[in-house]
Amino acid sequence: MMTRSRKVIALLFGLMLALVLTSCGRVNNNQDSWPTLQKRGRIIVGLDDSFVPMGFRAKNGDLQGFDIDLANAVGKKLNLKMDFQTIDWNMKETELKNHTIDLIWNGYTVNPERESKVLFSKTYLNNRQILVSLKKNKINNFKDMQGKVLGVQNGSSGQSDLDGQPKLLKQYIKNQSPILYENFNEAFIDLNAGRIQGLLIDRVYADYYIAHQQDKNAYNKDTGSFAPEHFAVGMRKSDVELKHKIDGALEALYADGTVQKISQKWFGQDDTVPIK
C-alpha cells in the first residue's frame, strides 16, 4: 500500500508534469518571430484565396494576384520562401495569434480596430469601400438603398465601416442589418440573381470583377462617403524586427519600381502608396 508521503509526492509530480505539458503547448506571443523564421527558411502567409485581384486561384489552381506577386518579391529580398495558406478571413487575427500563420497579407486594410490587434507594415496600396448595384435597380447613392438588402463580407473592412458609421449607409438598408458573406464571389452571385440589391465591397475587387464581365455596363458603382483606405501587411504585435525587415523590403521594391510594375500588371495603373 502506498504511504501518505508517497501519495503526496506522486500527486505533486503529476501536477508538475501537467504544468510542463501545458506550458509546452502554449504559443509565445511576446517574442519576435524573426529568428525563428530565419531558421525555418519560410514565412506562412494567411489569405482569402478568392479575393481578386489581390490573391486568388487561377483556373489551374495556382495562386496569383497583386499581393502574391508582392509577397514573393519581398520573400526574395529577405531570402525566405513565402508559403501561402488559405484561411477563414473572419478568423484571420485568431489564426495569427495562434501562430497558424505568420502574416496576414491579402488586401488587408489598416483601421483603428485592427491596429489594436496587430502590428502593421507600411502601407503600399490605395483602396476604398464602394457600393455596387445593378444599373437596372437605379441605385445611384446610399440613400437609394432605403429598405433594400445589402451584402458585405464577414470580417471585412466594409463591415467595420458599415457598423462604425451607421448614418452613412446602414440606417437606410432593410432591417438596418446586412447579409454577411464568406467571400465576394458568393455576394456577387446573389447580387446578379437579385437576392441582394447592393454590395459594399473593396474598390479593387469591384473594378477587377466588373472589368471581366461580359456586360460591363450592367453595374453602378457609388463611392459614397467612406474615407479612402490603404492596404498593409499584418503581423503579431511582438514582431518588431519582422516589421522592420518587411518595411525595408517594401521600401527597396518601391524605390526600384517593382511595386509600381505589379500595380500596372493587375490594375492597369499605379495605385500604390509611396513607401518611404
PDB file of C-alpha atoms in Angstrom, residues 35-225:
ATOM      1  CA  PRO A  35      14.956  34.498 -35.611  1.00  0.00           C
ATOM      2  CA  THR A  36      12.590  31.510 -35.867  1.00  0.00           C
ATOM      3  CA  LEU A  37      11.553  32.406 -39.417  1.00  0.00           C
ATOM      4  CA  GLN A  38      15.192  32.724 -40.468  1.00  0.00           C
ATOM      5  CA  LYS A  39      15.951  29.238 -39.135  1.00  0.00           C
ATOM      6  CA  ARG A  40      12.809  27.804 -40.722  1.00  0.00           C
ATOM      7  CA  GLY A  41      13.531  29.475 -44.060  1.00  0.00           C
ATOM      8  CA  ARG A  42       9.926  30.318 -44.824  1.00  0.00           C
ATOM      9  CA  ILE A  43       7.065  32.592 -43.809  1.00  0.00           C
ATOM     10  CA  ILE A  44       3.450  31.385 -43.682  1.00  0.00           C
ATOM     11  CA  VAL A  45       1.102  33.955 -45.228  1.00  0.00           C
ATOM     12  CA  GLY A  46      -2.621  33.764 -44.471  1.00  0.00           C
ATOM     13  CA  LEU A  47      -5.061  34.828 -47.173  1.00  0.00           C
ATOM     14  CA  ASP A  48      -8.581  34.591 -48.582  1.00  0.00           C
ATOM     15  CA  ASP A  49      -7.873  32.835 -51.886  1.00  0.00           C
ATOM     16  CA  SER A  50     -10.963  34.250 -53.609  1.00  0.00           C
ATOM     17  CA  PHE A  51     -10.068  37.950 -53.325  1.00  0.00           C
ATOM     18  CA  VAL A  52      -9.413  39.118 -56.878  1.00  0.00           C
ATOM     19  CA  PRO A  53      -7.099  40.622 -57.920  1.00  0.00           C
ATOM     20  CA  MET A  54      -5.104  40.547 -54.662  1.00  0.00           C
ATOM     21  CA  GLY A  55      -4.820  36.803 -54.084  1.00  0.00           C
ATOM     22  CA  PHE A  56      -6.937  34.207 -55.891  1.00  0.00           C
ATOM     23  CA  ARG A  57      -6.871  30.857 -57.679  1.00  0.00           C
ATOM     24  CA  ALA A  58      -6.245  30.629 -61.419  1.00  0.00           C
ATOM     25  CA  LYS A  59      -8.144  28.007 -63.411  1.00  0.00           C
ATOM     26  CA  ASN A  60      -5.283  25.555 -62.862  1.00  0.00           C
ATOM     27  CA  GLY A  61      -5.491  26.095 -59.094  1.00  0.00           C
ATOM     28  CA  ASP A  62      -2.316  28.176 -58.775  1.00  0.00           C
ATOM     29  CA  LEU A  63      -2.399  31.273 -56.580  1.00  0.00           C
ATOM     30  CA  GLN A  64      -1.973  34.580 -58.345  1.00  0.00           C
ATOM     31  CA  GLY A  65      -2.619  38.274 -57.770  1.00  0.00           C
ATOM     32  CA  PHE A  66      -1.066  41.564 -56.725  1.00  0.00           C
ATOM     33  CA  ASP A  67      -0.347  40.516 -53.149  1.00  0.00           C
ATOM     34  CA  ILE A  68       1.013  37.140 -54.242  1.00  0.00           C
ATOM     35  CA  ASP A  69       3.500  38.844 -56.561  1.00  0.00           C
ATOM     36  CA  LEU A  70       4.439  41.444 -53.956  1.00  0.00           C
ATOM     37  CA  ALA A  71       4.828  38.916 -51.134  1.00  0.00           C
ATOM     38  CA  ASN A  72       7.065  36.725 -53.297  1.00  0.00           C
ATOM     39  CA  ALA A  73       9.176  39.767 -54.207  1.00  0.00           C
ATOM     40  CA  VAL A  74       9.554  40.606 -50.504  1.00  0.00           C
ATOM     41  CA  GLY A  75      10.452  36.965 -49.805  1.00  0.00           C
ATOM     42  CA  LYS A  76      13.282  37.140 -52.338  1.00  0.00           C
ATOM     43  CA  LYS A  77      14.607  40.300 -50.676  1.00  0.00           C
ATOM     44  CA  LEU A  78      14.565  38.518 -47.292  1.00  0.00           C
ATOM     45  CA  ASN A  79      15.921  35.259 -48.728  1.00  0.00           C
ATOM     46  CA  LEU A  80      12.871  33.440 -47.376  1.00  0.00           C
ATOM     47  CA  LYS A  81      10.186  31.364 -49.098  1.00  0.00           C
ATOM     48  CA  MET A  82       6.591  32.576 -48.852  1.00  0.00           C
ATOM     49  CA  ASP A  83       4.131  29.750 -48.121  1.00  0.00           C
ATOM     50  CA  PHE A  84       0.521  30.787 -48.728  1.00  0.00           C
ATOM     51  CA  GLN A  85      -2.215  29.290 -46.569  1.00  0.00           C
ATOM     52  CA  THR A  86      -5.928  29.759 -47.164  1.00  0.00           C
ATOM     53  CA  ILE A  87      -7.796  30.817 -44.018  1.00  0.00           C
ATOM     54  CA  ASP A  88     -11.274  31.821 -42.906  1.00  0.00           C
ATOM     55  CA  TRP A  89     -10.975  35.603 -43.337  1.00  0.00           C
ATOM     56  CA  ASN A  90     -13.246  36.218 -40.358  1.00  0.00           C
ATOM     57  CA  MET A  91     -10.720  34.333 -38.182  1.00  0.00           C
ATOM     58  CA  LYS A  92      -7.545  35.940 -39.551  1.00  0.00           C
ATOM     59  CA  GLU A  93      -6.406  37.667 -36.343  1.00  0.00           C
ATOM     60  CA  THR A  94      -7.062  34.483 -34.344  1.00  0.00           C
ATOM     61  CA  GLU A  95      -5.001  32.434 -36.816  1.00  0.00           C
ATOM     62  CA  LEU A  96      -2.197  34.980 -36.450  1.00  0.00           C
ATOM     63  CA  LYS A  97      -2.356  34.948 -32.648  1.00  0.00           C
ATOM     64  CA  ASN A  98      -2.294  31.127 -32.591  1.00  0.00           C
ATOM     65  CA  HIS A  99       0.802  31.065 -34.856  1.00  0.00           C
ATOM     66  CA  THR A 100      -1.047  29.126 -37.539  1.00  0.00           C
ATOM     67  CA  ILE A 101       0.182  31.881 -39.862  1.00  0.00           C
ATOM     68  CA  ASP A 102       2.964  34.470 -39.607  1.00  0.00           C
ATOM     69  CA  LEU A 103       1.433  37.254 -41.697  1.00  0.00           C
ATOM     70  CA  ILE A 104      -1.982  38.471 -42.852  1.00  0.00           C
ATOM     71  CA  TRP A 105      -1.393  39.612 -46.428  1.00  0.00           C
ATOM     72  CA  ASN A 106      -4.360  39.829 -48.762  1.00  0.00           C
ATOM     73  CA  GLY A 107      -5.931  43.242 -49.275  1.00  0.00           C
ATOM     74  CA  TYR A 108      -5.713  43.850 -45.516  1.00  0.00           C
ATOM     75  CA  THR A 109      -6.988  47.336 -44.711  1.00  0.00           C
ATOM     76  CA  VAL A 110      -5.487  49.401 -41.903  1.00  0.00           C
ATOM     77  CA  ASN A 111      -8.081  50.674 -39.435  1.00  0.00           C
ATOM     78  CA  PRO A 112      -8.136  51.515 -35.684  1.00  0.00           C
ATOM     79  CA  GLU A 113      -9.939  48.293 -34.723  1.00  0.00           C
ATOM     80  CA  ARG A 114      -7.256  46.162 -36.392  1.00  0.00           C
ATOM     81  CA  GLU A 115      -4.413  48.333 -35.119  1.00  0.00           C
ATOM     82  CA  SER A 116      -5.430  47.316 -31.599  1.00  0.00           C
ATOM     83  CA  LYS A 117      -4.877  43.651 -32.541  1.00  0.00           C
ATOM     84  CA  VAL A 118      -1.959  43.536 -34.970  1.00  0.00           C
ATOM     85  CA  LEU A 119       1.245  45.315 -35.933  1.00  0.00           C
ATOM     86  CA  PHE A 120       1.061  46.776 -39.454  1.00  0.00           C
ATOM     87  CA  SER A 121       3.763  47.231 -42.037  1.00  0.00           C
ATOM     88  CA  LYS A 122       4.000  50.438 -44.003  1.00  0.00           C
ATOM     89  CA  THR A 123       1.012  50.871 -46.332  1.00  0.00           C
ATOM     90  CA  TYR A 124       1.517  50.101 -50.007  1.00  0.00           C
ATOM     91  CA  LEU A 125      -1.788  50.363 -51.914  1.00  0.00           C
ATOM     92  CA  ASN A 126      -4.828  52.650 -52.140  1.00  0.00           C
ATOM     93  CA  ASN A 127      -8.378  51.359 -51.777  1.00  0.00           C
ATOM     94  CA  ARG A 128     -11.842  52.378 -50.575  1.00  0.00           C
ATOM     95  CA  GLN A 129     -15.248  50.824 -49.916  1.00  0.00           C
ATOM     96  CA  ILE A 130     -17.831  51.356 -52.658  1.00  0.00           C
ATOM     97  CA  LEU A 131     -21.466  50.409 -53.188  1.00  0.00           C
ATOM     98  CA  VAL A 132     -22.049  48.179 -56.227  1.00  0.00           C
ATOM     99  CA  SER A 133     -25.542  47.582 -57.606  1.00  0.00           C
ATOM    100  CA  LEU A 134     -27.213  46.527 -60.841  1.00  0.00           C
ATOM    101  CA  LYS A 135     -27.892  49.565 -63.015  1.00  0.00           C
ATOM    102  CA  LYS A 136     -31.459  48.396 -63.672  1.00  0.00           C
ATOM    103  CA  ASN A 137     -32.257  48.854 -59.953  1.00  0.00           C
ATOM    104  CA  LYS A 138     -31.497  52.580 -60.235  1.00  0.00           C
ATOM    105  CA  ILE A 139     -29.434  52.786 -57.054  1.00  0.00           C
ATOM    106  CA  ASN A 140     -27.222  55.810 -57.569  1.00  0.00           C
ATOM    107  CA  ASN A 141     -26.316  56.683 -53.983  1.00  0.00           C
ATOM    108  CA  PHE A 142     -26.531  55.381 -50.424  1.00  0.00           C
ATOM    109  CA  LYS A 143     -29.998  56.869 -49.819  1.00  0.00           C
ATOM    110  CA  ASP A 144     -31.383  54.834 -52.716  1.00  0.00           C
ATOM    111  CA  MET A 145     -30.733  51.724 -50.584  1.00  0.00           C
ATOM    112  CA  GLN A 146     -33.720  52.680 -48.409  1.00  0.00           C
ATOM    113  CA  GLY A 147     -35.442  49.401 -47.408  1.00  0.00           C
ATOM    114  CA  LYS A 148     -33.218  47.340 -49.715  1.00  0.00           C
ATOM    115  CA  VAL A 149     -30.974  44.385 -48.919  1.00  0.00           C
ATOM    116  CA  LEU A 150     -27.220  44.969 -48.635  1.00  0.00           C
ATOM    117  CA  GLY A 151     -24.458  42.379 -48.740  1.00  0.00           C
ATOM    118  CA  VAL A 152     -20.996  42.636 -47.163  1.00  0.00           C
ATOM    119  CA  GLN A 153     -18.154  40.218 -46.458  1.00  0.00           C
ATOM    120  CA  ASN A 154     -17.957  38.944 -42.905  1.00  0.00           C
ATOM    121  CA  GLY A 155     -14.887  40.306 -41.124  1.00  0.00           C
ATOM    122  CA  SER A 156     -14.099  42.818 -43.877  1.00  0.00           C
ATOM    123  CA  SER A 157     -13.208  46.489 -43.563  1.00  0.00           C
ATOM    124  CA  GLY A 158     -16.522  47.146 -45.330  1.00  0.00           C
ATOM    125  CA  GLN A 159     -18.345  45.571 -42.400  1.00  0.00           C
ATOM    126  CA  SER A 160     -16.270  47.693 -39.999  1.00  0.00           C
ATOM    127  CA  ASP A 161     -17.099  50.873 -41.935  1.00  0.00           C
ATOM    128  CA  LEU A 162     -20.775  49.976 -42.106  1.00  0.00           C
ATOM    129  CA  ASP A 163     -21.028  49.349 -38.351  1.00  0.00           C
ATOM    130  CA  GLY A 164     -18.704  52.173 -37.370  1.00  0.00           C
ATOM    131  CA  GLN A 165     -20.536  54.856 -39.366  1.00  0.00           C
ATOM    132  CA  PRO A 166     -24.193  53.703 -39.389  1.00  0.00           C
ATOM    133  CA  LYS A 167     -25.569  57.078 -40.529  1.00  0.00           C
ATOM    134  CA  LEU A 168     -23.789  56.828 -43.883  1.00  0.00           C
ATOM    135  CA  LEU A 169     -25.432  53.659 -45.196  1.00  0.00           C
ATOM    136  CA  LYS A 170     -26.598  51.240 -42.505  1.00  0.00           C
ATOM    137  CA  GLN A 171     -29.576  53.384 -41.458  1.00  0.00           C
ATOM    138  CA  TYR A 172     -31.099  53.021 -44.927  1.00  0.00           C
ATOM    139  CA  ILE A 173     -30.844  49.259 -45.528  1.00  0.00           C
ATOM    140  CA  LYS A 174     -33.529  46.706 -44.746  1.00  0.00           C
ATOM    141  CA  ASN A 175     -33.699  45.970 -41.002  1.00  0.00           C
ATOM    142  CA  GLN A 176     -30.528  48.066 -40.660  1.00  0.00           C
ATOM    143  CA  SER A 177     -28.640  44.780 -40.939  1.00  0.00           C
ATOM    144  CA  PRO A 178     -26.691  43.386 -43.928  1.00  0.00           C
ATOM    145  CA  ILE A 179     -26.431  39.861 -45.300  1.00  0.00           C
ATOM    146  CA  LEU A 180     -22.940  38.551 -44.397  1.00  0.00           C
ATOM    147  CA  TYR A 181     -20.925  36.532 -46.910  1.00  0.00           C
ATOM    148  CA  GLU A 182     -17.802  34.441 -46.516  1.00  0.00           C
ATOM    149  CA  ASN A 183     -16.432  35.807 -49.798  1.00  0.00           C
ATOM    150  CA  PHE A 184     -17.307  38.293 -52.513  1.00  0.00           C
ATOM    151  CA  ASN A 185     -17.851  35.578 -55.131  1.00  0.00           C
ATOM    152  CA  GLU A 186     -20.950  34.401 -53.259  1.00  0.00           C
ATOM    153  CA  ALA A 187     -22.081  38.004 -52.768  1.00  0.00           C
ATOM    154  CA  PHE A 188     -21.863  38.802 -56.494  1.00  0.00           C
ATOM    155  CA  ILE A 189     -23.854  35.658 -57.316  1.00  0.00           C
ATOM    156  CA  ASP A 190     -26.659  36.908 -55.079  1.00  0.00           C
ATOM    157  CA  LEU A 191     -26.388  40.456 -56.443  1.00  0.00           C
ATOM    158  CA  ASN A 192     -26.697  39.229 -60.016  1.00  0.00           C
ATOM    159  CA  ALA A 193     -29.632  36.998 -59.046  1.00  0.00           C
ATOM    160  CA  GLY A 194     -31.466  39.877 -57.327  1.00  0.00           C
ATOM    161  CA  ARG A 195     -31.309  38.374 -53.840  1.00  0.00           C
ATOM    162  CA  ILE A 196     -29.492  41.487 -52.645  1.00  0.00           C
ATOM    163  CA  GLN A 197     -29.745  44.947 -54.199  1.00  0.00           C
ATOM    164  CA  GLY A 198     -26.411  46.401 -53.082  1.00  0.00           C
ATOM    165  CA  LEU A 199     -22.941  45.163 -52.209  1.00  0.00           C
ATOM    166  CA  LEU A 200     -20.456  47.087 -50.075  1.00  0.00           C
ATOM    167  CA  ILE A 201     -17.091  45.989 -51.393  1.00  0.00           C
ATOM    168  CA  ASP A 202     -13.441  46.909 -51.897  1.00  0.00           C
ATOM    169  CA  ARG A 203     -12.944  49.061 -54.982  1.00  0.00           C
ATOM    170  CA  VAL A 204     -10.021  46.927 -56.187  1.00  0.00           C
ATOM    171  CA  TYR A 205     -12.195  43.803 -56.195  1.00  0.00           C
ATOM    172  CA  ALA A 206     -15.217  45.508 -57.784  1.00  0.00           C
ATOM    173  CA  ASP A 207     -13.163  47.106 -60.573  1.00  0.00           C
ATOM    174  CA  TYR A 208     -11.454  43.816 -61.463  1.00  0.00           C
ATOM    175  CA  TYR A 209     -14.661  41.749 -61.280  1.00  0.00           C
ATOM    176  CA  ILE A 210     -16.710  44.144 -63.412  1.00  0.00           C
ATOM    177  CA  ALA A 211     -13.910  44.547 -65.967  1.00  0.00           C
ATOM    178  CA  HIS A 212     -14.035  40.791 -66.562  1.00  0.00           C
ATOM    179  CA  GLN A 213     -17.820  40.576 -67.008  1.00  0.00           C
ATOM    180  CA  GLN A 214     -19.486  40.231 -70.396  1.00  0.00           C
ATOM    181  CA  ASP A 215     -21.764  43.194 -69.737  1.00  0.00           C
ATOM    182  CA  LYS A 216     -19.523  45.726 -68.028  1.00  0.00           C
ATOM    183  CA  ASN A 217     -22.251  48.386 -68.195  1.00  0.00           C
ATOM    184  CA  ALA A 218     -24.716  46.375 -66.093  1.00  0.00           C
ATOM    185  CA  TYR A 219     -23.356  47.781 -62.825  1.00  0.00           C
ATOM    186  CA  ASN A 220     -23.407  51.053 -60.905  1.00  0.00           C
ATOM    187  CA  LYS A 221     -20.544  51.997 -58.590  1.00  0.00           C
ATOM    188  CA  ASP A 222     -21.009  54.666 -55.928  1.00  0.00           C
ATOM    189  CA  THR A 223     -18.021  55.749 -53.834  1.00  0.00           C
ATOM    190  CA  GLY A 224     -20.312  57.315 -51.221  1.00  0.00           C
ATOM    191  CA  SER A 225     -18.736  58.982 -48.217  1.00  0.00           C
TER     192      SER A 225
END
